[in-house]
PDB file of C-alpha atoms in Angstrom:
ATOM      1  CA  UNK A1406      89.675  99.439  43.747  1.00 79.00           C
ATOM      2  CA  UNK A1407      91.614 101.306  41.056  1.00 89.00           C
ATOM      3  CA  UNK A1408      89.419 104.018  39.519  1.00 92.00           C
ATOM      4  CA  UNK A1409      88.092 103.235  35.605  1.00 95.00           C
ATOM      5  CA  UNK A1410      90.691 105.898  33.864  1.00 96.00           C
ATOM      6  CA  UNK A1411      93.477 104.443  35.265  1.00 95.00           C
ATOM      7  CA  UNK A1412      92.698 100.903  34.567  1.00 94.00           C
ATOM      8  CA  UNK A1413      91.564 101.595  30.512  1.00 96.00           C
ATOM      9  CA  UNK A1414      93.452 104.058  29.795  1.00 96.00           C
ATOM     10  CA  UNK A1415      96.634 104.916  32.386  1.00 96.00           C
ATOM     11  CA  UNK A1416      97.873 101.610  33.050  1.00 94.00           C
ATOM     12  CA  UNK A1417      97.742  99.763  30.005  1.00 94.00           C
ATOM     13  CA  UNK A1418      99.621 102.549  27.738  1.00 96.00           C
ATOM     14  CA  UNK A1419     102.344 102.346  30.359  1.00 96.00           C
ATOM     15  CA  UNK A1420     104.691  98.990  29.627  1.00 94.00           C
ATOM     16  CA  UNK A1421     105.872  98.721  33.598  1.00 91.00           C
ATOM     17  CA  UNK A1422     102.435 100.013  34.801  1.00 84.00           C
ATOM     18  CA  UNK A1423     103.547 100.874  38.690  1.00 77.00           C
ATOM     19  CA  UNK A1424     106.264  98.728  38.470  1.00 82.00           C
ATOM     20  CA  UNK A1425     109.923  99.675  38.777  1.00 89.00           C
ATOM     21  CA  UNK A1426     112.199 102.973  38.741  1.00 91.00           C
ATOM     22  CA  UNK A1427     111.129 103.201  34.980  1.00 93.00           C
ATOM     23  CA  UNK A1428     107.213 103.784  35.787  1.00 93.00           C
ATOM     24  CA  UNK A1429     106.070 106.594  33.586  1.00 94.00           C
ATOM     25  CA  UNK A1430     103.215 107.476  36.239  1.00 91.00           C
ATOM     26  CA  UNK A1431     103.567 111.200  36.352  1.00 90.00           C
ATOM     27  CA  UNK A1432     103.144 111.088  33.052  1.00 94.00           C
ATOM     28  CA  UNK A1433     100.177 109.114  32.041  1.00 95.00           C
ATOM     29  CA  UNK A1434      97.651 110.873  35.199  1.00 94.00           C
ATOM     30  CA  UNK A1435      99.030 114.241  34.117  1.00 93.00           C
ATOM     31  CA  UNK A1436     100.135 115.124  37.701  1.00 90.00           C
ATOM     32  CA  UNK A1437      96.749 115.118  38.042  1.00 92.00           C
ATOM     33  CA  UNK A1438      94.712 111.857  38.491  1.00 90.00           C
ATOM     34  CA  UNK A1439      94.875 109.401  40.932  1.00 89.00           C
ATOM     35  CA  UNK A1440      95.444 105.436  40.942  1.00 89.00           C
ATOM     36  CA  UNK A1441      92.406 104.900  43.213  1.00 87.00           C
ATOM     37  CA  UNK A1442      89.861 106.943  44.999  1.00 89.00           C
ATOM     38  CA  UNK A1443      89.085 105.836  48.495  1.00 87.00           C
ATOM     39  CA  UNK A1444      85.315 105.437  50.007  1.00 88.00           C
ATOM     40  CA  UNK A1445      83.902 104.602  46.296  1.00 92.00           C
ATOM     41  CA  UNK A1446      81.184 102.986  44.356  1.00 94.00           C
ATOM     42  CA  UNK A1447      82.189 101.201  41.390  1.00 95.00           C
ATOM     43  CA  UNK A1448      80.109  99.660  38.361  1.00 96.00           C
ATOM     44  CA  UNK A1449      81.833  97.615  35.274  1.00 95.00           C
ATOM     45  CA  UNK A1450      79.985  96.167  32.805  1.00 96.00           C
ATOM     46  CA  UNK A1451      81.447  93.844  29.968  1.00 96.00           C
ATOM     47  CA  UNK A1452      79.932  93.416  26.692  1.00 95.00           C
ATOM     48  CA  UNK A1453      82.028  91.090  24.382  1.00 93.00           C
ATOM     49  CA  UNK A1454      85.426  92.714  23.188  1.00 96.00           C
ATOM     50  CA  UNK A1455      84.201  95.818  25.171  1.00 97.00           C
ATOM     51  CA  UNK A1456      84.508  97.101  29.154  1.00 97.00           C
ATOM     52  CA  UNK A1457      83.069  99.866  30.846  1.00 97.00           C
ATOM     53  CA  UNK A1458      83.029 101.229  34.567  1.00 97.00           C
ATOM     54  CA  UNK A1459      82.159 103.746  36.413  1.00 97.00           C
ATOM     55  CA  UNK A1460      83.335 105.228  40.122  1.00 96.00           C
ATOM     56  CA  UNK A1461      82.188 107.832  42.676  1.00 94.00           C
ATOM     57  CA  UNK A1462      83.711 108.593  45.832  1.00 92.00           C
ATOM     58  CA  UNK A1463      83.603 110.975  49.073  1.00 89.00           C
ATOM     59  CA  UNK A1464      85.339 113.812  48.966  1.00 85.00           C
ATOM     60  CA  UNK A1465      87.096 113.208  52.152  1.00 81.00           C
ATOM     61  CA  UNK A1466      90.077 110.983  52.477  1.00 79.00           C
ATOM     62  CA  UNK A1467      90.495 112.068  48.652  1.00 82.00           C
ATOM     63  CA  UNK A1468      92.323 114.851  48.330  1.00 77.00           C
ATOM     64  CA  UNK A1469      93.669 116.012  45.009  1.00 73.00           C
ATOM     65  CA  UNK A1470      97.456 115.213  43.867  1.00 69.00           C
ATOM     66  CA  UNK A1471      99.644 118.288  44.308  1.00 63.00           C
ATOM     67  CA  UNK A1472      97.996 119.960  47.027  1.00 64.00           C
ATOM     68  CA  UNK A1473      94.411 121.428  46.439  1.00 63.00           C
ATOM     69  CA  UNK A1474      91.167 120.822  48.802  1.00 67.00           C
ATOM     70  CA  UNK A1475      88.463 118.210  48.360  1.00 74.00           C
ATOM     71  CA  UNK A1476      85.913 120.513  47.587  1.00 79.00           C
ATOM     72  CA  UNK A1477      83.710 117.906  45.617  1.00 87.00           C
ATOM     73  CA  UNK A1478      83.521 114.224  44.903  1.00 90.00           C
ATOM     74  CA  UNK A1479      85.718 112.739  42.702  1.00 92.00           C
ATOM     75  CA  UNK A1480      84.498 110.266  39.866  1.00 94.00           C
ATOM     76  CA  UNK A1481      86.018 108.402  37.120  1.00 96.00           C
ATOM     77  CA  UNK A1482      84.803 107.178  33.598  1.00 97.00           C
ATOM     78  CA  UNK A1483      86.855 104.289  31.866  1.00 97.00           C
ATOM     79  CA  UNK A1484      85.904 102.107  28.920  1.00 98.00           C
ATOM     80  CA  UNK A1485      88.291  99.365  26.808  1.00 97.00           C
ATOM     81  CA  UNK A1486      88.223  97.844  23.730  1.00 97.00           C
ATOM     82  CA  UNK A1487      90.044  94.593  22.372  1.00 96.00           C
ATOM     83  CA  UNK A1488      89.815  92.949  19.416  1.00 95.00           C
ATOM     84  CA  UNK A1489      92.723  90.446  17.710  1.00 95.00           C
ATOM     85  CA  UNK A1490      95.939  93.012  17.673  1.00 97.00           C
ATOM     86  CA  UNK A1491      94.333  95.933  18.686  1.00 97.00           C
ATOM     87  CA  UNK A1492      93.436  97.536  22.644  1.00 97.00           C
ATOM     88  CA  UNK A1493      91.809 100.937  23.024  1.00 98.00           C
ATOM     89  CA  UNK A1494      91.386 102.372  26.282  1.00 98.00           C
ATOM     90  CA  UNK A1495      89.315 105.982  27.164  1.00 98.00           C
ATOM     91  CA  UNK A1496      89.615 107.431  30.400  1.00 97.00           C
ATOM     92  CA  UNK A1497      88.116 110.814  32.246  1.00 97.00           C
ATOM     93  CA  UNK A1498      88.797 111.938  36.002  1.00 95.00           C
ATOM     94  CA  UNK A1499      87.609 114.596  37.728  1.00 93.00           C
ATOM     95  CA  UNK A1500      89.457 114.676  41.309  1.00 91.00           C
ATOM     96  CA  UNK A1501      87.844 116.461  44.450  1.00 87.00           C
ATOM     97  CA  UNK A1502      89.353 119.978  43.483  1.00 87.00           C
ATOM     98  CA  UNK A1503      87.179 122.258  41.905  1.00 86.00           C
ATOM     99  CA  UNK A1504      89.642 122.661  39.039  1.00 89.00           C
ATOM    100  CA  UNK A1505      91.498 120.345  37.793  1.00 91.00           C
ATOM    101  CA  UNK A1506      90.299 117.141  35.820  1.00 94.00           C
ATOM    102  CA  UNK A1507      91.998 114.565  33.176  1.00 97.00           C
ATOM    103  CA  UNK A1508      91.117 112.873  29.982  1.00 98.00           C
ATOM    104  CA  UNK A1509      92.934 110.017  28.039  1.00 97.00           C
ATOM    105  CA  UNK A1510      93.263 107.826  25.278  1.00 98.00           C
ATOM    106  CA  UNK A1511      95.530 104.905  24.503  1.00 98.00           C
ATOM    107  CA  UNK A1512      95.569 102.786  21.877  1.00 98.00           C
ATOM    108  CA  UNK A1513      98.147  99.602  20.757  1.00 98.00           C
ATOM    109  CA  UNK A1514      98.791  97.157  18.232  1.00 98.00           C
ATOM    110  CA  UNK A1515     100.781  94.128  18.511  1.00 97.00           C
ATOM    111  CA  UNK A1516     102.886  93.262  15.275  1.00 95.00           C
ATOM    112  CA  UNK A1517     103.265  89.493  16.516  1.00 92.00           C
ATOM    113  CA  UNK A1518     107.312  90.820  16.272  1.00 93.00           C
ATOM    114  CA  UNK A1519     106.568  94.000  18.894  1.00 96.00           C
ATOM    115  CA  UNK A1520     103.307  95.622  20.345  1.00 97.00           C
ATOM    116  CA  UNK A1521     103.385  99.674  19.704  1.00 98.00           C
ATOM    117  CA  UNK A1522     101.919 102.141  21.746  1.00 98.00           C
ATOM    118  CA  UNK A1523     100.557 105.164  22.101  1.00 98.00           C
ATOM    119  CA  UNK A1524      98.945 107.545  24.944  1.00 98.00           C
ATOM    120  CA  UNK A1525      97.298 111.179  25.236  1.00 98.00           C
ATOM    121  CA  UNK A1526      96.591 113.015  28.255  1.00 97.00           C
ATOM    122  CA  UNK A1527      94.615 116.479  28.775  1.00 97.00           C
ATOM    123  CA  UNK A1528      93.057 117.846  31.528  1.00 96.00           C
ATOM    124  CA  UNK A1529      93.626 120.813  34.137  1.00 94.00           C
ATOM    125  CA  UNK A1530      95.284 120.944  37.728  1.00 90.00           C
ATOM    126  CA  UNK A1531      94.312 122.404  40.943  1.00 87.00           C
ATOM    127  CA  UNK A1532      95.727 125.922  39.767  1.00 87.00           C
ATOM    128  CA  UNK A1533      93.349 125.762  36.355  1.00 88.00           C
ATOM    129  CA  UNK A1534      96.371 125.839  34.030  1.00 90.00           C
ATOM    130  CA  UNK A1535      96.102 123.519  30.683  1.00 92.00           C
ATOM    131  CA  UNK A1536      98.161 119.952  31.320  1.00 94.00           C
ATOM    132  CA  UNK A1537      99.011 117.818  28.575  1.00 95.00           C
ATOM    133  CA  UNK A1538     101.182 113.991  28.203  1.00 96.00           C
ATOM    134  CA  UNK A1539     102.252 112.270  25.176  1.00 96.00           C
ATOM    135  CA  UNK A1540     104.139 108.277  25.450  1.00 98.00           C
ATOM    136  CA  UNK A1541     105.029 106.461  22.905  1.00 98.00           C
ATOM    137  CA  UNK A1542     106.201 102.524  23.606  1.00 97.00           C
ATOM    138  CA  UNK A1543     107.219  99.528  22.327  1.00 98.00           C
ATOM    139  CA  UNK A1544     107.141  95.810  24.165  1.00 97.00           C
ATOM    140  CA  UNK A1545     109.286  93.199  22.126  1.00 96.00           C
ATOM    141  CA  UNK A1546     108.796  89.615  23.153  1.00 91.00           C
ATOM    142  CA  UNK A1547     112.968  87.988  22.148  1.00 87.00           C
ATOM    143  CA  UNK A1548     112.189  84.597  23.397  1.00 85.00           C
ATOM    144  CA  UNK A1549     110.378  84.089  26.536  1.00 88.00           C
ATOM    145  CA  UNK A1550     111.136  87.969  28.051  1.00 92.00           C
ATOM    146  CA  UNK A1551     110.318  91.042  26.905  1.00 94.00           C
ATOM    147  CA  UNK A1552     112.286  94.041  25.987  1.00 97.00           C
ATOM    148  CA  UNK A1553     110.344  97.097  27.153  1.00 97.00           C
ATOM    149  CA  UNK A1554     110.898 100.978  26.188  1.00 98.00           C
ATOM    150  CA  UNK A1555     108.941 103.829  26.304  1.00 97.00           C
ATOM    151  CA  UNK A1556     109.730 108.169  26.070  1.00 97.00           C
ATOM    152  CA  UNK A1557     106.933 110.428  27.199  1.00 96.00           C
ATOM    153  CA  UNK A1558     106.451 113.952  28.130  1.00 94.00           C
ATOM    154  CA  UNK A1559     104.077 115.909  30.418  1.00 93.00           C
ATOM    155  CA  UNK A1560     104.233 119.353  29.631  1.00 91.00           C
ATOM    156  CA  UNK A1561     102.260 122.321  31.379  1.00 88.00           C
ATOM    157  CA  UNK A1562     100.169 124.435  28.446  1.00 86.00           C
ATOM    158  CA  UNK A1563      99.480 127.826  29.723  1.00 82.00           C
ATOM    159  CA  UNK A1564     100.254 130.524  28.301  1.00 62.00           C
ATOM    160  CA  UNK A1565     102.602 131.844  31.115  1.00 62.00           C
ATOM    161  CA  UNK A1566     104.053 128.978  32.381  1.00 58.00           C
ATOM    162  CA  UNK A1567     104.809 126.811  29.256  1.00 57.00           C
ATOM    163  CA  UNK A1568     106.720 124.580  30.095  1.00 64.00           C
ATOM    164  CA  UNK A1569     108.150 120.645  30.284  1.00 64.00           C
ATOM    165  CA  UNK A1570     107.421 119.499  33.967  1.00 78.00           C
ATOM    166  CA  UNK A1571     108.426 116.054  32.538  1.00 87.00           C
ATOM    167  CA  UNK A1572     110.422 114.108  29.919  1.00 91.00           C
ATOM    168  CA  UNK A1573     111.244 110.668  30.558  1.00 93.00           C
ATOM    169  CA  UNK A1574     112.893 107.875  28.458  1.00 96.00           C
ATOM    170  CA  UNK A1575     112.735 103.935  29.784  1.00 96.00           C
ATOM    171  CA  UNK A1576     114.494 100.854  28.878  1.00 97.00           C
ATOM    172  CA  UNK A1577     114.385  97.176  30.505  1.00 96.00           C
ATOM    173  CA  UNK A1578     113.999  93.584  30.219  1.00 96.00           C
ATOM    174  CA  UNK A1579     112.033  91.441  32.141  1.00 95.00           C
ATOM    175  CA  UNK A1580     112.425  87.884  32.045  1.00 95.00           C
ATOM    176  CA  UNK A1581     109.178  85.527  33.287  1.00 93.00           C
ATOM    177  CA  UNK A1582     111.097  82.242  35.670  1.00 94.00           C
ATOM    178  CA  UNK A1583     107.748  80.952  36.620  1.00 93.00           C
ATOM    179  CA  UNK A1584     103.993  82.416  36.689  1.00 89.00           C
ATOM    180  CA  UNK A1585     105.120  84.248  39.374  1.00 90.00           C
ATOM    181  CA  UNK A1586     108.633  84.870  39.644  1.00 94.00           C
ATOM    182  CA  UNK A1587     109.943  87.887  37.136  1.00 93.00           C
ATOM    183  CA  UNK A1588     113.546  89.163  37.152  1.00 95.00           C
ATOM    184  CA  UNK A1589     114.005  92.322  35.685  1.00 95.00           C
ATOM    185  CA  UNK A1590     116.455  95.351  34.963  1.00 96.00           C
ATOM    186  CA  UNK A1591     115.197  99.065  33.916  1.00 96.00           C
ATOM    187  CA  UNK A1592     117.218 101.850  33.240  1.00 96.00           C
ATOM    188  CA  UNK A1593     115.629 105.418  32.978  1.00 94.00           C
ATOM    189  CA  UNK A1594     116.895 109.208  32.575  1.00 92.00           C
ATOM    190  CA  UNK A1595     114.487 111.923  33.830  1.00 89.00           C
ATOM    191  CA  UNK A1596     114.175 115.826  33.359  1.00 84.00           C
ATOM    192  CA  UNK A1597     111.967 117.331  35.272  1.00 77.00           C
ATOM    193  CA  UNK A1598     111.676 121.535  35.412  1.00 68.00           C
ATOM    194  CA  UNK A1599     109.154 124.228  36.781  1.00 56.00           C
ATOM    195  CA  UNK A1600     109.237 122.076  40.012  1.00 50.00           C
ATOM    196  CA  UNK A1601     110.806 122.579  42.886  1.00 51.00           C
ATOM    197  CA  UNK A1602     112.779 119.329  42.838  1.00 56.00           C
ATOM    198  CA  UNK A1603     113.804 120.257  39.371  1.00 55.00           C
ATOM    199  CA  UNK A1604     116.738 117.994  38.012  1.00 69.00           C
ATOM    200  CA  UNK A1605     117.698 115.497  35.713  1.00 77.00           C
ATOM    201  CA  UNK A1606     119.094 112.248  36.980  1.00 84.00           C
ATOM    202  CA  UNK A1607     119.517 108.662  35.610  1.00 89.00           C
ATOM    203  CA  UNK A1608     118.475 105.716  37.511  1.00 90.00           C
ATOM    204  CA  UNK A1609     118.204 101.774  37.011  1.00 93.00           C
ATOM    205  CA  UNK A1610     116.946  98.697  39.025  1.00 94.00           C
ATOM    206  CA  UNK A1611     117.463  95.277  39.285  1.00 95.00           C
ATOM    207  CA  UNK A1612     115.283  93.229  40.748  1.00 93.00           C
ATOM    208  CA  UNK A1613     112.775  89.973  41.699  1.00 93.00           C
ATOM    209  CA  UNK A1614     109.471  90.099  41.628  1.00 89.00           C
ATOM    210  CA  UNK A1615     107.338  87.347  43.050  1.00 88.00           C
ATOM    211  CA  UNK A1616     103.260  87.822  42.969  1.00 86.00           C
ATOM    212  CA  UNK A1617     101.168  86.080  45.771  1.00 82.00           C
TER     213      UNK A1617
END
């Protein structure tokens, strides 16, 4: 099951969520968190307009993005609130590493016209150096698809290796055929430094999607 921070927080500030070349997932879980934690015990609770849950997990089988050991269990705090326009989401991870862990906050409002976003991310990796993420995003609705864009940035905080590991920039359209049945095109430019696989690139996919 996906852990609490990523569901409140993670995927909702992010317009194509996992989908798609234009996924801003480095940047919303810092480099840091993790989708889902295997071998865990989750709780939700929801109370009206507002959602809460909770996971544990084993340390083994769970081992902490980048590299790192398990050296603890990992657990996860989410909580989301929705009311008319407005969705706020809270997250906090701390993976199996000693070290690092990873807060966030996203919040959005939907004009009726567009829905405007906005995400924060802060935490630390396995190598205890200061991480921080910013997105910013906007979902249009012209008709019955949706016009989707988004530009964040994950950038590394200490003092003597400040630096962008990140920067991203997204733009697609995805157009609902059925319930199902989405057709889509994304086009994205990356730069990405203090990483071995440093580069910048520019990338785009077209696409079906059908969900079962």
């Amino acid at each position: 099951e996906e852990n609490p921070a990523y569901t409140f927080a993670q995927a909702v500030a992010d317009p194509w969520g996992t989908d798609t070349v234009a996924s801003n997932g480095s940047i919303v879980n810092g480099r840091i968190g993790s989708t889902r934690y295997s071998n865990s015990l989750n709780y939700r609770i929801a109370l009206g307009d507002f959602t809460f849950g909770a996971q544990g997990a084993q340390a083994d089988g769970n081992a902490p993005a980048l590299g790192g050991n398990a050296e603890k269990r990992p657990y996860s705090l989410g909580a989301g609130w929705s009311s008319g326009p407005w969705r706020v989401g809270v997250g906090f991870e701390n993976p199996a590493d000693r070290d690092d862990r990873w807060a966030s906050v996203a919040a959005s409002y939907d004009f009726g016209l567009a829905r405007v976003g906005a995400f924060f991310g802060s935490g630390k990796n396995v190598d205890a150096q200061k991480v921080e993420g910013y997105l910013v995003s906007v979902v249009a609705p012209p008709g019955a698809g949706e016009v989707r864009a988004s530009y964040g940035v994950l950038k590394n905080k200490d003092v003597a290796f400040d630096d962008e590991l990140d920067e991203q920039a997204g733009l697609g359209y995805h157009h609902p055929l059925s319930k199902r049945t989405t057709l889509y095109a994304d086009l994205v430019h990356e730069r990405r430094e203090g990483l071995p696989d440093g580069r910048r690139k520019t990338g785009y996919d077209i696409g079906l999607k059908h969900n079962f």
